[in-house]
Short mmCIF file of C-alpha atoms and ligand atoms in Angstrom, two decimals:
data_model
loop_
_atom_site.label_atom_id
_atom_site.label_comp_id
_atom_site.label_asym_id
_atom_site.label_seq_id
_atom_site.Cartn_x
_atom_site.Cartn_y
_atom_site.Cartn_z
CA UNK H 1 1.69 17.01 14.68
CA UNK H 2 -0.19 15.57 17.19
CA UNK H 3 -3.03 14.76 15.19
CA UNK H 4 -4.60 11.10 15.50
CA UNK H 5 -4.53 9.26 12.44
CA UNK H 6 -7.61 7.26 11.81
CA UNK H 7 -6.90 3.91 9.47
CA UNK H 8 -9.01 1.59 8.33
CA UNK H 9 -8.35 -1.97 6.94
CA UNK H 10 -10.36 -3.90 4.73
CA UNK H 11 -10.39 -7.30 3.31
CA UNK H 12 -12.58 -8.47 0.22
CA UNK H 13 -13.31 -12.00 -0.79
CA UNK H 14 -11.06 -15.31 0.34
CA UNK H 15 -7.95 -14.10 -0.01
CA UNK H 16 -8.62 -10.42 1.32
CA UNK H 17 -10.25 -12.19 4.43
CA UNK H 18 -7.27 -14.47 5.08
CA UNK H 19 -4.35 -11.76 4.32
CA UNK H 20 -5.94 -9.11 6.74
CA UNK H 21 -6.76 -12.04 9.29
CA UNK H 22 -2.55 -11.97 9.58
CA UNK H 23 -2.70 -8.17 10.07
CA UNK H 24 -5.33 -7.84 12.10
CA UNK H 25 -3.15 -9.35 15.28
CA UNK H 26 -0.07 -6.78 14.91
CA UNK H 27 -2.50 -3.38 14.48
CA UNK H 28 -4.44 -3.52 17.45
CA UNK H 29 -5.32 -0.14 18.41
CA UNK H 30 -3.86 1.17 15.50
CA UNK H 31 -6.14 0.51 12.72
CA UNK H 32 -9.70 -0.83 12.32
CA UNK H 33 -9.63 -4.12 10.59
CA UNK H 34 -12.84 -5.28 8.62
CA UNK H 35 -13.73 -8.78 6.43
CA UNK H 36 -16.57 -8.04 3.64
CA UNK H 37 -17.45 -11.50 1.56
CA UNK H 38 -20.26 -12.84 -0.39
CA UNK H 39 -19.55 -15.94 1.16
CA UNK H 40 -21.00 -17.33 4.36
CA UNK H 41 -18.41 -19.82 5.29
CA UNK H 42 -15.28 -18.06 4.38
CA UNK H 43 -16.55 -14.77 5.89
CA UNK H 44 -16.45 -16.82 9.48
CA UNK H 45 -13.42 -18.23 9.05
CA UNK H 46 -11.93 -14.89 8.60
CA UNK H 47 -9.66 -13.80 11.43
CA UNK H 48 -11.20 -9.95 11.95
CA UNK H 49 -12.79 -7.73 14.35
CA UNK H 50 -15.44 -6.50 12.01
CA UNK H 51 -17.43 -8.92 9.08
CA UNK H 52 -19.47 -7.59 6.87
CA UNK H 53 -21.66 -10.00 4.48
CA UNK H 54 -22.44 -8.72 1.15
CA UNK H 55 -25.16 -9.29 -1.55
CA UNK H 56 -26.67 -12.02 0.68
CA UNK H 57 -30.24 -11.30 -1.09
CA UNK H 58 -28.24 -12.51 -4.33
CA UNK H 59 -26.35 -15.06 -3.40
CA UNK H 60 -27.53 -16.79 -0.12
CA UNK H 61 -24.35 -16.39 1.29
CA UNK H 62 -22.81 -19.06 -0.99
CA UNK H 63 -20.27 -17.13 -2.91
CA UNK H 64 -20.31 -15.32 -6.69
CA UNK H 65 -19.03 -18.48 -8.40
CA UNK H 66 -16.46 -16.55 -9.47
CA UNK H 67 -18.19 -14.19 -11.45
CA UNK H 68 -16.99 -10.68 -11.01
CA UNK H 69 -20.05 -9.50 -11.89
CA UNK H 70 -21.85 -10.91 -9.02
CA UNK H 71 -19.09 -9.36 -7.16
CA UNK H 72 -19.94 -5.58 -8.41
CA UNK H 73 -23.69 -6.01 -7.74
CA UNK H 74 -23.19 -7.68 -4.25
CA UNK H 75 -21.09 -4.51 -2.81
CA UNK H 76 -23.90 -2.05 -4.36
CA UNK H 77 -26.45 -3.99 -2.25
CA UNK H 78 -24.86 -3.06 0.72
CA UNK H 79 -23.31 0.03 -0.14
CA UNK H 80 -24.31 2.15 3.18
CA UNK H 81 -22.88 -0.06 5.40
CA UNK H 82 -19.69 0.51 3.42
CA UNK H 83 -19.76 3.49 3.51
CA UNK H 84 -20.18 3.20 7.36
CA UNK H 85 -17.19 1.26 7.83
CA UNK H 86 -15.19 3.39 6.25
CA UNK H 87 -16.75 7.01 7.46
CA UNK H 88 -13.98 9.50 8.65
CA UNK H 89 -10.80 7.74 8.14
CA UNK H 90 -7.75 9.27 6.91
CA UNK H 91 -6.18 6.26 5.69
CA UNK H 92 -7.69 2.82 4.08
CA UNK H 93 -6.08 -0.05 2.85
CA UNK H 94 -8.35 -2.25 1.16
CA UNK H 95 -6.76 -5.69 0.09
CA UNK H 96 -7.81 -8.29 -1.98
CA UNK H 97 -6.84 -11.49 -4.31
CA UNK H 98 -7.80 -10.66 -7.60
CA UNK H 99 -9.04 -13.12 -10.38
CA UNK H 100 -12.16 -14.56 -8.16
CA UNK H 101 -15.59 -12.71 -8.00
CA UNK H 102 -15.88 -10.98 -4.37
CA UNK H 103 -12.42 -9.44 -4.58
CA UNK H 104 -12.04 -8.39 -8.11
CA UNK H 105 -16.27 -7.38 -8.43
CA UNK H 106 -16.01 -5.78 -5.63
CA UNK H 107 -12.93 -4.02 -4.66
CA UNK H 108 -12.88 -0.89 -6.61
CA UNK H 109 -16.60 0.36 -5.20
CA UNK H 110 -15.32 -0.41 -1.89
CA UNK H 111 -12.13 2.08 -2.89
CA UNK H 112 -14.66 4.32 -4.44
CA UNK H 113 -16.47 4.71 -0.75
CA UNK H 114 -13.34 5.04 0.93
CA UNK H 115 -12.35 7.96 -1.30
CA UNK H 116 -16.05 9.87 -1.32
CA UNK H 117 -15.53 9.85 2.50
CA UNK H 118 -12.33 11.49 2.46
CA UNK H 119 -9.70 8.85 3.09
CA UNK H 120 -6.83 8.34 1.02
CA UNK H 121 -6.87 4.69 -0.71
CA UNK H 122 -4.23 2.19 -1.12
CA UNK H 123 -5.43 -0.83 -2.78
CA UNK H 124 -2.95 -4.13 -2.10
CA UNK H 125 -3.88 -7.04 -4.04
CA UNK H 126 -2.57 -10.24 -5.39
CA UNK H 127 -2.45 -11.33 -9.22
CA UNK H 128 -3.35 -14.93 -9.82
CA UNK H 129 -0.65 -17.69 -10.45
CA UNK H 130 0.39 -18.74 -14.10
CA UNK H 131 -1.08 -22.10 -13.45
CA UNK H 132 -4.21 -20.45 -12.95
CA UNK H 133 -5.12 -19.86 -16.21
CA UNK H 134 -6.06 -16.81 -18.78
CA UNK H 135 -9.18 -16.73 -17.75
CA UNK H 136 -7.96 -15.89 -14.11
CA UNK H 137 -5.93 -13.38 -15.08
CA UNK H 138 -7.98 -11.81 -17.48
CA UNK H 139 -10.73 -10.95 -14.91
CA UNK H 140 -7.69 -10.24 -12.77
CA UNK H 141 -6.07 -7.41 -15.15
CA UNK H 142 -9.33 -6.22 -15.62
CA UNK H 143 -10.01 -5.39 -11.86
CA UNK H 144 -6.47 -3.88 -11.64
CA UNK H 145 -7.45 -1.65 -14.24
CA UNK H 146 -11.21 -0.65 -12.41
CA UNK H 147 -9.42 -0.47 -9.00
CA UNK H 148 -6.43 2.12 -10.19
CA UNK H 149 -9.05 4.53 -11.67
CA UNK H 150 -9.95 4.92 -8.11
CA UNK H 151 -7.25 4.34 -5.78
CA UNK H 152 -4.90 6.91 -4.88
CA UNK H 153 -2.31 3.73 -5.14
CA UNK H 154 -2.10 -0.23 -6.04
CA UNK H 155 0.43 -2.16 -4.42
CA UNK H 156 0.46 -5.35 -6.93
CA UNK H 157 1.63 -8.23 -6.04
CA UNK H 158 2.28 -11.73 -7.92
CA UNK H 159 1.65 -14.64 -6.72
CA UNK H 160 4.29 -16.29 -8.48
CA UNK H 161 6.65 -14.14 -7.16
CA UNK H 162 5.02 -14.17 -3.07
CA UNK H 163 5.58 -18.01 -4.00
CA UNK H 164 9.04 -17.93 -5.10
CA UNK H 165 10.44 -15.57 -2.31
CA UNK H 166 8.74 -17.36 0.46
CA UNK H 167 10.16 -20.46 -0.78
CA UNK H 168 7.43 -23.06 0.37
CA UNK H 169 6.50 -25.73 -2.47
CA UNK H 170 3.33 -26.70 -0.75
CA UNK H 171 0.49 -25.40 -1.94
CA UNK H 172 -1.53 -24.59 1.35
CA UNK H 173 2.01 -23.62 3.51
CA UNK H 174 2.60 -21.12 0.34
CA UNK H 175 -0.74 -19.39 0.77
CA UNK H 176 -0.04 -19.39 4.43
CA UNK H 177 3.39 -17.76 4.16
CA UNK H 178 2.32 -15.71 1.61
CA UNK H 179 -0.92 -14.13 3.25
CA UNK H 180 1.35 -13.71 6.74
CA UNK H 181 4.35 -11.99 4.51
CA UNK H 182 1.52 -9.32 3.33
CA UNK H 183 -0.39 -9.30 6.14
CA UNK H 184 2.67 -7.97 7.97
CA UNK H 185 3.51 -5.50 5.05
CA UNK H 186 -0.51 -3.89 5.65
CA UNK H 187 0.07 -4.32 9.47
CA UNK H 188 3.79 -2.20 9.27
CA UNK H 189 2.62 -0.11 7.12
CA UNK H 190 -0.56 1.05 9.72
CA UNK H 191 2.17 1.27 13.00
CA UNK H 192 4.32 3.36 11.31
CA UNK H 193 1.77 5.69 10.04
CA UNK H 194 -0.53 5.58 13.54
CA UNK H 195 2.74 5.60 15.89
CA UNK H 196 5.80 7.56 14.28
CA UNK H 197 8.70 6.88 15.70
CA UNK H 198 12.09 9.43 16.32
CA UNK H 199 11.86 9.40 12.39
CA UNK H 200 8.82 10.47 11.30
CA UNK H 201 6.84 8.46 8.21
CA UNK H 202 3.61 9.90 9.17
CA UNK H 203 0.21 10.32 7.23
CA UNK H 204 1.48 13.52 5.82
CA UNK H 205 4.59 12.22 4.46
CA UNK H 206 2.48 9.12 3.54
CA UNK H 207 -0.03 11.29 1.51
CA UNK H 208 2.82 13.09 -0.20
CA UNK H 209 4.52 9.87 -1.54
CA UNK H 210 1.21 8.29 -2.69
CA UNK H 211 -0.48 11.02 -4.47
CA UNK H 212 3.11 11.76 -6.85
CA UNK H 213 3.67 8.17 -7.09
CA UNK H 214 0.29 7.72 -9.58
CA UNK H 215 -0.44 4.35 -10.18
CA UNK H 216 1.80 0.88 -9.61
CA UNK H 217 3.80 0.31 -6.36
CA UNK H 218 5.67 -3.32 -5.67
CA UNK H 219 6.66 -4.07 -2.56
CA UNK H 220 9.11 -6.11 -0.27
CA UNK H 221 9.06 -7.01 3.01
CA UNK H 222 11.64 -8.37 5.26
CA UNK H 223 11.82 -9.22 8.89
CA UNK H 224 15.55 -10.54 10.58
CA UNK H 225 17.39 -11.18 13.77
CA UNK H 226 20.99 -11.24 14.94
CA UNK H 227 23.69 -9.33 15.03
CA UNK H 228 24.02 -8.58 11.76
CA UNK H 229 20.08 -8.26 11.54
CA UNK H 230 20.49 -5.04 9.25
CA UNK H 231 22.76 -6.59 6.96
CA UNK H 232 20.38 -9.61 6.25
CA UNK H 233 17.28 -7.74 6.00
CA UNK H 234 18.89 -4.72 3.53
CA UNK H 235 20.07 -8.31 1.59
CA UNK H 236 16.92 -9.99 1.63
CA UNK H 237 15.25 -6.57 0.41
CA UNK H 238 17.56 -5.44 -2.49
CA UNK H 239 18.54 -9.04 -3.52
CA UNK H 240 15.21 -10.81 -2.92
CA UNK H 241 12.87 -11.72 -5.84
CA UNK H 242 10.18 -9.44 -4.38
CA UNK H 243 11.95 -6.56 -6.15
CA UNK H 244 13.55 -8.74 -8.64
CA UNK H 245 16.84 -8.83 -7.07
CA UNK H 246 17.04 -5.38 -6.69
CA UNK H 247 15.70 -4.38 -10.42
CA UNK H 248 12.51 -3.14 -9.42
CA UNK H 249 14.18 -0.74 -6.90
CA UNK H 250 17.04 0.40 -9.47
CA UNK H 251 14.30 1.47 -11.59
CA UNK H 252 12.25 3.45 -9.09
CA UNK H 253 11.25 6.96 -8.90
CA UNK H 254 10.15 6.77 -5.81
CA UNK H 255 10.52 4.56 -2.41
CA UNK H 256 9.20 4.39 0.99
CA UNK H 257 11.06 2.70 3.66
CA UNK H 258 9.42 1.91 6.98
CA UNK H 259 11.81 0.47 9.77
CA UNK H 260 10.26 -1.14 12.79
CA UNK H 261 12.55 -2.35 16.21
CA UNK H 262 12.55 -2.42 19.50
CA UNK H 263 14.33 -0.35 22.06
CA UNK H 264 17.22 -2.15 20.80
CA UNK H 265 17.10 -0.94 17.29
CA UNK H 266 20.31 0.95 17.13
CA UNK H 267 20.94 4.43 15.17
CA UNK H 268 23.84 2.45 13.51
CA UNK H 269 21.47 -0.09 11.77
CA UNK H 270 19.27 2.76 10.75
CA UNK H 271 21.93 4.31 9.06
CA UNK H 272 23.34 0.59 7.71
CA UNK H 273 19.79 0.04 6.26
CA UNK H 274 19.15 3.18 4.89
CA UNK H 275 22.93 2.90 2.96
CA UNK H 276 22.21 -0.45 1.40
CA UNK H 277 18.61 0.67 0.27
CA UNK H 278 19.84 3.76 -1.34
CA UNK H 279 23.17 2.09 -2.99
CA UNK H 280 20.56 0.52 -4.87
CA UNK H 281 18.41 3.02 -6.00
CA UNK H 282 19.13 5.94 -8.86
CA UNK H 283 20.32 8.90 -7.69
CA UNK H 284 17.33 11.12 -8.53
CA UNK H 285 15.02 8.34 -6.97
CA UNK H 286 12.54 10.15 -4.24
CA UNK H 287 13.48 8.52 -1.21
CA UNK H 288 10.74 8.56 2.22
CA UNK H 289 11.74 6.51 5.45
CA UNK H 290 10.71 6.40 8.87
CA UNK H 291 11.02 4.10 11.86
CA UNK H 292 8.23 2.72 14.36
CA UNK H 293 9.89 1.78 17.92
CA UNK H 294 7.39 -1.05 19.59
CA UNK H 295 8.45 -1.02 23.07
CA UNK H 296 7.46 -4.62 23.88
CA UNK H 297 9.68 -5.57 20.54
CA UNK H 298 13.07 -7.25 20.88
CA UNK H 299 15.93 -9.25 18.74
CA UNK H 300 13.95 -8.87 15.24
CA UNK H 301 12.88 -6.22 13.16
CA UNK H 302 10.83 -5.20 9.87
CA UNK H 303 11.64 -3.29 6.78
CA UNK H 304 8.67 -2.76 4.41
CA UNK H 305 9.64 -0.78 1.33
CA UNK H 306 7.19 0.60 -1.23
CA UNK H 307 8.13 1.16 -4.68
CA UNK H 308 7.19 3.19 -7.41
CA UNK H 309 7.35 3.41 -11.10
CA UNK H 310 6.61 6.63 -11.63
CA UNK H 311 6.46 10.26 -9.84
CA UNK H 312 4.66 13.12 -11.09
CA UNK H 313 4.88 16.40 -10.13
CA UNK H 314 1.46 17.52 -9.99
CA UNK H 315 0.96 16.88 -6.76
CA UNK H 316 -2.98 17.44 -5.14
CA UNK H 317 -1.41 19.07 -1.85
CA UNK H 318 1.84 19.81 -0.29
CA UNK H 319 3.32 17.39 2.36
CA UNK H 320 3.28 19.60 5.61
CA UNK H 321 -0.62 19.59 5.33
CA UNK H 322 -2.91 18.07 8.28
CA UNK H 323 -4.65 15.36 7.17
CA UNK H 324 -8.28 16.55 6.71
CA UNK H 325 -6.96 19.12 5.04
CA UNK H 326 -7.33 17.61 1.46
CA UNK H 327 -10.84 16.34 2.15
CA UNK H 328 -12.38 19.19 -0.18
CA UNK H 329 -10.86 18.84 -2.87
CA UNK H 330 -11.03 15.32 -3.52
CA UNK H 331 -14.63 15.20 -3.62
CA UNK H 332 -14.84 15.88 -7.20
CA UNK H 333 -13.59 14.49 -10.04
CA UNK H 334 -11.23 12.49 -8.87
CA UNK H 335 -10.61 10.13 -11.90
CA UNK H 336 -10.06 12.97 -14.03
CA UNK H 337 -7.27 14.66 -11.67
CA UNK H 338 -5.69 11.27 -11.72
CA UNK H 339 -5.63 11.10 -15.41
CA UNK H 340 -3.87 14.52 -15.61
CA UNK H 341 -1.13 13.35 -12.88
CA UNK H 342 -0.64 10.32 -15.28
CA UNK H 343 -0.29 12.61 -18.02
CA UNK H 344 2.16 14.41 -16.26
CA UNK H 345 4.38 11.22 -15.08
CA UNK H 346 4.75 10.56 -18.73
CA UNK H 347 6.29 13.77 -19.38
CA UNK H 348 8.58 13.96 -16.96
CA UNK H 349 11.82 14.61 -16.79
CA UNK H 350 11.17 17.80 -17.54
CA UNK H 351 10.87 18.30 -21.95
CA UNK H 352 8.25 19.20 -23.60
CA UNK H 353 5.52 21.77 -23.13
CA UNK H 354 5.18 21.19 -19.32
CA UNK H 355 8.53 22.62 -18.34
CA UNK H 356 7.72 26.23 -18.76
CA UNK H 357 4.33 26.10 -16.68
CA UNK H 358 6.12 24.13 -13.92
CA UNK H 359 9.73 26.42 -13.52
CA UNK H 360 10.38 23.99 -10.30
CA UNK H 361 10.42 21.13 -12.39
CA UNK H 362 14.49 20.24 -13.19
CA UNK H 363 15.57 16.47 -14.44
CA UNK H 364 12.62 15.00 -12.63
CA UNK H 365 13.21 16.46 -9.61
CA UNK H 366 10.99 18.89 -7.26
CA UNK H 367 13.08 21.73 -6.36
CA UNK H 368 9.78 23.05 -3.94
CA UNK H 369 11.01 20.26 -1.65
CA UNK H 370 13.38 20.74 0.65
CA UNK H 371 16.64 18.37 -0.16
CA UNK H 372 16.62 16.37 3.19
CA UNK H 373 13.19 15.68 2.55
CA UNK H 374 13.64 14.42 -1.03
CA UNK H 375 16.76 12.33 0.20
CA UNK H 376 14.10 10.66 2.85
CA UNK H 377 16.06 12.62 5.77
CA UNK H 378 12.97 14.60 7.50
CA UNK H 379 13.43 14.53 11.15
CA UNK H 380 10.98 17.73 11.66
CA UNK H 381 8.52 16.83 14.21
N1 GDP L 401 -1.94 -14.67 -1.62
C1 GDP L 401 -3.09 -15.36 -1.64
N2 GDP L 401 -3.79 -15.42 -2.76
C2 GDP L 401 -4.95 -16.12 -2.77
C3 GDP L 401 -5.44 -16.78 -1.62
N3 GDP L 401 -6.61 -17.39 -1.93
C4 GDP L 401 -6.83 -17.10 -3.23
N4 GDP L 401 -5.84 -16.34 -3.74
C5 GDP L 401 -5.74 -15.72 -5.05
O1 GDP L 401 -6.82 -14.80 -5.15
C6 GDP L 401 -7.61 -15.05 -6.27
C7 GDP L 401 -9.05 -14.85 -5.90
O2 GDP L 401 -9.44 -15.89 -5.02
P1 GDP L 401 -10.48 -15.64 -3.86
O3 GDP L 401 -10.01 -14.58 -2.94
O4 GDP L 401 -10.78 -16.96 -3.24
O5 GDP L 401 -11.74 -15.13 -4.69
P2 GDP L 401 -12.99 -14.32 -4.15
O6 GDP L 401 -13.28 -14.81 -2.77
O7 GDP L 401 -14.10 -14.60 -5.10
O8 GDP L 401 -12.61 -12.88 -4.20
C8 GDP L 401 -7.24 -16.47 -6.69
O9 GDP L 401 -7.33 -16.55 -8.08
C9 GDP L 401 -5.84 -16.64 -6.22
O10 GDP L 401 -4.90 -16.19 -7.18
C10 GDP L 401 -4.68 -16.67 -0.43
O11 GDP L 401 -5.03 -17.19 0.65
N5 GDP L 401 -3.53 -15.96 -0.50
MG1 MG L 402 -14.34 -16.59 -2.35
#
């Protein structure tokens, strides 16, 4: 597979700006990192390669006051420069704090451009704190529900919860540790997919997890160092609150796990990893993993796992396919393939009047793929 894998990055509003500014150092050369904003000031404090300034016309550069609806009329405005930004990419990852007015206005035509263009779409965004308010998390819920008609996947993330695993109590050293911890998750996530190590998570694979896994994916991230480096991170993963001490993963159908090391990453901790991930997880859960190698790495690495509630069966394409392949066939009613692939997840496993059309359908499980690839062992090249 030597095809190149074009990605794309983008962050919307405060928040988006300052997560992807944490990415943006750790995916050079891998990924194209861009910060769109309705507001002047925050848009140059944003740490990325590419700024884009939206709905200026409307709102002098000084912001949507937090009205969502600013947000939506501010990305139409500027639309075609969008839609520049994201033009022939394979991959985008478009992240944003939702509950404000850039991000949550915003973000799902920006996800809606990505897809018309042919990329597939992971949305990563944060929900507001508690102490926020209802009116927060009402405009929050509400762009969750605008941006998952559109993306091929949502990673969701509280901010409660970034707050309680990275343990800071201050509130400007939690937003810091919070945008780094995601801002690493976006930036692993790119190297693995642009560089695929010995064991391959590569677009393909990628594409094949995210288009069965319709909908909601939480995630956890851990980085450690030592001897017993492994051991801490599979710990910090499967006992962490990120995945609700290991709840969220116990409950998944599906999970990606992307390992990155140095030269010094050793086939023993792969293998030590990969055991205490899937101790935790249901038998029948679909399991995806892959390792990046960095050569200038050393002494620490990263684990990023993605998890999903649900698999459905009704997959768009199969996983060996190159990448362009699926461009066709997204172009067109898009929203309503994805509500038939939710309609499907529902069903499963495998009653009711699905199981005769679909004879490869058995307890949930896709008999059309291979076992080692189910179990997350693919080592084809
Ligand atoms: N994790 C994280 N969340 C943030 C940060 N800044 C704001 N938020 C959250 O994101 C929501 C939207 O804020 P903001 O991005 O400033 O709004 P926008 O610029 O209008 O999109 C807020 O309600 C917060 O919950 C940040 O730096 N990190
Ligand atoms: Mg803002």
């Amino acid at each position: 597979m030597g095809m190149h894998t074009s990605i794309c990055i983008i962050g919307v509003g405060g928040a988006g700006g300052r997560i992807v500014g944490h990415a943006a150092p750790a995916v050079l050369g891998a990924a194209h990192v861009a910060a769109v904003n309705t507001d002047a000031r925050e848009l140059d404090q944003a740490r990325a390669p590419v700024k884009l300034q939206i709905g200026t016309a409307r709102t002098g550069g000084l912001g949507t006051g937090g009205a969502p609806s600013a947000g939506r009329l501010a990305v139409d405005d500027d639309l075609p420069t969008l839609r520049e930004i994201v033009a022939d990419k394979d991959f985008v990852i478009v992240v944003a704090g939702l509950g404000g007015g850039t991000g949550s206005g915003a973000l799902p035509a920006i996800v809606r451009a990505a897809a018309d263009g042919g990329a597939l779409t992971v949305a990563v965004v944060t929900m507001p704190f508690a102490f926020e308010g209802a009116k927060r998390q009402g405009v929050a819920r509400e762009a969750l529900r605008a941006v998952q008609e559109v993306a091929d996947a949502v990673v969701v993330m509280a901010n409660d919860r970034l707050a309680e695993a990275t343990g800071e109590a201050g509130l400007k050293a939690a937003f810091d540790r919070a945008d780094d911890l995601l801002g690493r998750s976006v930036s692993t996530l790119c190297n693995l997919i642009a560089q695929p190590g010995y064991i391959k998570l590569d677009f393909a694979k990628l594409q094949h997890m995210v288009q069965h896994c319709d909908g909601t994916c939480s995630l956890a991230f851990a980085e450690a160092s030592g001897a017993d480096r492994a051991a801490v991170a599979a710990t910090g993963l499967m006992c962490g609150t990120l995945l609700e001490g290991g709840k969220l993963a116990a409950a998944a159908k599906a999970v990606l796990v992307g390992i990155v090391g140095g030269p010094d990453l050793a086939v023993r901790e792969v293998g030590e990893l990969m055991e205490a991930i899937q101790a935790g997880l249901a038998p029948d859960c679909n399991l995806c993993m892959g390792t990046h190698v960095h050569d200038e790495r050393r002494d620490t690495i990263q684990v990023l796992m993605l998890v999903a509630e649900s698999w459905s069966q009704a997959s768009a394409a199969p996983a060996v396919e190159a990448p362009r392949s699926v461009k066709q066939p997204r172009s067109g009613g898009r929203s309503r393939q994805k509500q038939s692939q939710t309609t499907l997840g529902l069903q499963l496993p495998g009653r009711g009047r699905f199981r005769n059309v679909e004879p490869t359908l058995l307890d949930g499980e896709d008999l059309d793929t291979p076992t080692y690839q189910r179990r997350g062992l693919a080592l084809e090249t």
